[in-house]
């Protein structure tokens, strides 16, 4: 929680972070911003998820997360073999994108490695794009004119709601497929990410 106490910026790396951004709408102490996505051809095939039907996306996401979970599980033994851990090499990702999707926190006796898989989901990319390019600017301009007010509530708000619901549905379908994957449950950090942002969720929504 202390991470949220002071002013600063926060990248949109997860659905819980996007939920916090929607709740706060950049009216509070944290300035949210989406991250640039690499071109699909710059990613290894295992990380390329095509947009399409929700079931198709969730099937591909479940396979991807299962593979990443296995790498995370093996990392427990492999990490000590590196003098300096090379995350791009281990996860087979471009260096610039690895800095966005992987966070390594080294402490005295423990190492925490977080892989933000949401960033690879087309539904998440779509939702954050709608939030940053359409929804937030329309929200900030809603009181400029009566037309701007109507535009926000009648056009942009429904678009954002559909994008958010599509993301939630994809995540739900994906998690359902992973319910029996032991590797997923032993490496899943979703609860920690939700706890990080829940203080903002509990605040009254901005008007």
Short mmCIF file of C-alpha atoms in Angstrom, two decimals:
data_model
loop_
_atom_site.label_atom_id
_atom_site.label_comp_id
_atom_site.label_asym_id
_atom_site.label_seq_id
_atom_site.Cartn_x
_atom_site.Cartn_y
_atom_site.Cartn_z
CA UNK A 1 0.00 0.00 0.00
CA UNK A 2 2.86 2.39 0.63
CA UNK A 3 3.53 2.40 -3.10
CA UNK A 4 0.26 4.28 -3.57
CA UNK A 5 0.74 6.84 -0.81
CA UNK A 6 2.86 9.36 -2.68
CA UNK A 7 2.36 11.19 -5.94
CA UNK A 8 3.84 9.63 -9.04
CA UNK A 9 3.12 7.80 -12.25
CA UNK A 10 2.12 4.19 -12.75
CA UNK A 11 2.19 2.17 -15.96
CA UNK A 12 -0.92 0.20 -16.87
CA UNK A 13 0.49 -3.31 -16.66
CA UNK A 14 -2.55 -5.21 -15.40
CA UNK A 15 -6.33 -5.31 -15.27
CA UNK A 16 -6.30 -4.31 -11.56
CA UNK A 17 -4.23 -1.23 -12.47
CA UNK A 18 -6.68 -0.35 -15.25
CA UNK A 19 -9.57 -0.73 -12.81
CA UNK A 20 -7.81 1.73 -10.50
CA UNK A 21 -7.28 4.15 -13.39
CA UNK A 22 -10.98 3.98 -14.26
CA UNK A 23 -11.90 4.58 -10.64
CA UNK A 24 -9.57 7.54 -10.21
CA UNK A 25 -9.54 8.92 -13.78
CA UNK A 26 -6.21 10.61 -13.05
CA UNK A 27 -7.85 12.98 -10.57
CA UNK A 28 -5.79 11.71 -7.63
CA UNK A 29 -2.12 11.34 -6.77
CA UNK A 30 -1.27 8.70 -9.36
CA UNK A 31 -0.93 9.41 -13.05
CA UNK A 32 -1.61 6.29 -15.07
CA UNK A 33 -0.32 5.70 -18.57
CA UNK A 34 -0.36 2.80 -21.01
CA UNK A 35 2.82 1.16 -22.28
CA UNK A 36 3.92 1.00 -25.89
CA UNK A 37 3.41 -2.45 -27.39
CA UNK A 38 6.07 -4.03 -29.61
CA UNK A 39 5.18 -5.04 -33.14
CA UNK A 40 3.85 -8.59 -33.21
CA UNK A 41 6.65 -9.73 -35.51
CA UNK A 42 9.19 -8.60 -32.89
CA UNK A 43 7.87 -11.18 -30.43
CA UNK A 44 8.59 -14.93 -30.47
CA UNK A 45 5.58 -16.94 -31.73
CA UNK A 46 4.60 -18.12 -28.23
CA UNK A 47 3.89 -14.53 -27.18
CA UNK A 48 1.78 -13.58 -30.19
CA UNK A 49 -1.89 -13.61 -29.30
CA UNK A 50 -4.25 -12.63 -32.09
CA UNK A 51 -7.41 -10.70 -31.38
CA UNK A 52 -10.63 -12.47 -32.28
CA UNK A 53 -13.38 -14.33 -30.49
CA UNK A 54 -13.11 -14.31 -26.69
CA UNK A 55 -12.89 -18.08 -26.52
CA UNK A 56 -10.09 -18.12 -29.07
CA UNK A 57 -8.16 -15.45 -27.16
CA UNK A 58 -8.67 -17.16 -23.81
CA UNK A 59 -7.54 -20.52 -25.24
CA UNK A 60 -4.33 -18.94 -26.54
CA UNK A 61 -3.85 -16.98 -23.31
CA UNK A 62 -4.22 -20.12 -21.19
CA UNK A 63 -1.57 -21.89 -23.25
CA UNK A 64 0.78 -18.92 -23.01
CA UNK A 65 0.31 -18.44 -19.27
CA UNK A 66 0.85 -22.15 -18.73
CA UNK A 67 4.19 -21.93 -20.53
CA UNK A 68 5.21 -18.79 -18.65
CA UNK A 69 4.19 -20.39 -15.35
CA UNK A 70 6.47 -23.33 -16.11
CA UNK A 71 9.37 -20.97 -16.77
CA UNK A 72 8.61 -19.15 -13.53
CA UNK A 73 8.56 -22.46 -11.66
CA UNK A 74 11.92 -23.52 -13.11
CA UNK A 75 13.35 -20.11 -12.28
CA UNK A 76 13.47 -21.09 -8.60
CA UNK A 77 16.44 -23.33 -9.39
CA UNK A 78 17.77 -21.50 -12.44
CA UNK A 79 18.07 -18.01 -10.95
CA UNK A 80 21.10 -18.88 -8.83
CA UNK A 81 23.00 -20.06 -11.90
CA UNK A 82 23.11 -16.51 -13.27
CA UNK A 83 25.69 -14.05 -12.01
CA UNK A 84 23.44 -11.30 -13.34
CA UNK A 85 19.98 -12.53 -14.23
CA UNK A 86 19.27 -11.98 -17.93
CA UNK A 87 15.49 -11.71 -18.07
CA UNK A 88 15.29 -11.12 -21.86
CA UNK A 89 17.31 -14.28 -22.52
CA UNK A 90 15.43 -16.38 -19.99
CA UNK A 91 11.97 -15.37 -21.18
CA UNK A 92 13.02 -15.03 -24.84
CA UNK A 93 11.73 -11.47 -25.13
CA UNK A 94 13.04 -8.24 -26.70
CA UNK A 95 15.08 -6.28 -24.16
CA UNK A 96 12.98 -3.11 -24.29
CA UNK A 97 9.71 -4.98 -23.83
CA UNK A 98 11.15 -7.16 -21.06
CA UNK A 99 11.62 -4.04 -18.95
CA UNK A 100 7.88 -3.42 -19.22
CA UNK A 101 6.53 -6.93 -18.75
CA UNK A 102 9.03 -8.37 -16.23
CA UNK A 103 9.87 -6.83 -12.87
CA UNK A 104 12.70 -8.27 -10.77
CA UNK A 105 12.98 -7.23 -7.13
CA UNK A 106 16.07 -8.55 -5.35
CA UNK A 107 16.14 -8.51 -1.57
CA UNK A 108 18.62 -9.80 0.98
CA UNK A 109 17.45 -13.41 0.95
CA UNK A 110 14.68 -13.51 -1.65
CA UNK A 111 14.05 -12.55 -5.26
CA UNK A 112 10.60 -11.64 -6.58
CA UNK A 113 10.06 -11.95 -10.33
CA UNK A 114 6.75 -10.65 -11.66
CA UNK A 115 5.57 -11.32 -15.22
CA UNK A 116 2.68 -9.06 -16.27
CA UNK A 117 0.91 -11.41 -18.68
CA UNK A 118 -2.06 -9.05 -19.10
CA UNK A 119 0.12 -6.89 -21.35
CA UNK A 120 0.06 -9.62 -23.99
CA UNK A 121 -3.72 -9.95 -24.16
CA UNK A 122 -5.35 -8.23 -27.17
CA UNK A 123 -8.41 -7.46 -25.02
CA UNK A 124 -6.19 -5.71 -22.45
CA UNK A 125 -4.36 -3.79 -25.16
CA UNK A 126 -7.70 -2.71 -26.63
CA UNK A 127 -9.09 -1.63 -23.25
CA UNK A 128 -6.04 0.44 -22.32
CA UNK A 129 -5.96 2.00 -25.78
CA UNK A 130 -9.63 3.02 -25.49
CA UNK A 131 -9.02 4.39 -22.00
CA UNK A 132 -6.01 6.50 -23.00
CA UNK A 133 -6.97 7.66 -26.49
CA UNK A 134 -10.73 8.10 -26.18
CA UNK A 135 -12.22 7.73 -22.73
CA UNK A 136 -9.84 9.83 -20.61
CA UNK A 137 -9.64 12.79 -23.05
CA UNK A 138 -13.44 12.80 -23.42
CA UNK A 139 -13.84 12.64 -19.64
CA UNK A 140 -11.47 15.58 -19.13
CA UNK A 141 -13.35 17.64 -21.75
CA UNK A 142 -16.87 16.69 -20.70
CA UNK A 143 -17.70 20.04 -19.11
CA UNK A 144 -16.38 22.19 -21.96
CA UNK A 145 -19.66 22.19 -23.90
CA UNK A 146 -23.03 20.44 -23.69
CA UNK A 147 -22.07 18.43 -26.79
CA UNK A 148 -18.86 17.28 -25.12
CA UNK A 149 -20.87 16.17 -22.09
CA UNK A 150 -23.27 14.16 -24.23
CA UNK A 151 -20.41 12.74 -26.28
CA UNK A 152 -18.71 11.38 -23.18
CA UNK A 153 -21.77 9.79 -21.58
CA UNK A 154 -23.58 8.60 -24.70
CA UNK A 155 -20.66 7.51 -26.87
CA UNK A 156 -17.34 7.09 -25.09
CA UNK A 157 -18.62 5.62 -21.84
CA UNK A 158 -20.44 2.70 -23.55
CA UNK A 159 -17.33 1.98 -25.67
CA UNK A 160 -15.16 1.84 -22.55
CA UNK A 161 -17.68 -0.36 -20.77
CA UNK A 162 -17.72 -2.85 -23.65
CA UNK A 163 -13.92 -2.94 -23.78
CA UNK A 164 -13.71 -3.50 -20.02
CA UNK A 165 -16.34 -6.25 -20.08
CA UNK A 166 -14.54 -7.99 -22.96
CA UNK A 167 -11.32 -7.95 -20.94
CA UNK A 168 -12.99 -9.29 -17.79
CA UNK A 169 -14.72 -12.05 -19.75
CA UNK A 170 -11.44 -13.06 -21.38
CA UNK A 171 -9.68 -13.17 -18.01
CA UNK A 172 -12.50 -15.22 -16.50
CA UNK A 173 -12.44 -17.75 -19.35
CA UNK A 174 -8.65 -17.98 -19.17
CA UNK A 175 -8.60 -18.52 -15.43
CA UNK A 176 -11.27 -21.22 -15.73
CA UNK A 177 -9.02 -23.15 -18.11
CA UNK A 178 -6.10 -22.86 -15.70
CA UNK A 179 -8.00 -24.06 -12.63
CA UNK A 180 -6.26 -27.45 -12.66
CA UNK A 181 -2.81 -26.17 -13.65
CA UNK A 182 -0.66 -26.57 -10.52
CA UNK A 183 2.16 -24.58 -12.08
CA UNK A 184 -0.18 -21.64 -12.57
CA UNK A 185 -1.37 -21.62 -8.97
CA UNK A 186 2.13 -21.91 -7.53
CA UNK A 187 3.35 -18.89 -9.50
CA UNK A 188 0.18 -16.81 -9.82
CA UNK A 189 0.61 -13.30 -8.41
CA UNK A 190 -2.82 -11.92 -9.32
CA UNK A 191 -3.92 -11.63 -5.69
CA UNK A 192 -0.87 -9.51 -4.84
CA UNK A 193 -1.57 -7.23 -7.80
CA UNK A 194 -5.21 -6.84 -6.77
CA UNK A 195 -4.19 -6.01 -3.20
CA UNK A 196 -1.80 -3.38 -4.52
CA UNK A 197 -4.64 -1.44 -6.12
CA UNK A 198 -7.66 -2.22 -3.95
CA UNK A 199 -7.22 0.93 -1.85
CA UNK A 200 -8.17 2.99 -4.91
CA UNK A 201 -11.10 0.69 -5.73
CA UNK A 202 -12.53 1.41 -2.28
CA UNK A 203 -12.48 5.18 -2.83
CA UNK A 204 -15.63 6.94 -4.10
CA UNK A 205 -15.58 7.12 -7.91
CA UNK A 206 -14.76 10.46 -9.47
CA UNK A 207 -17.75 12.49 -10.68
#
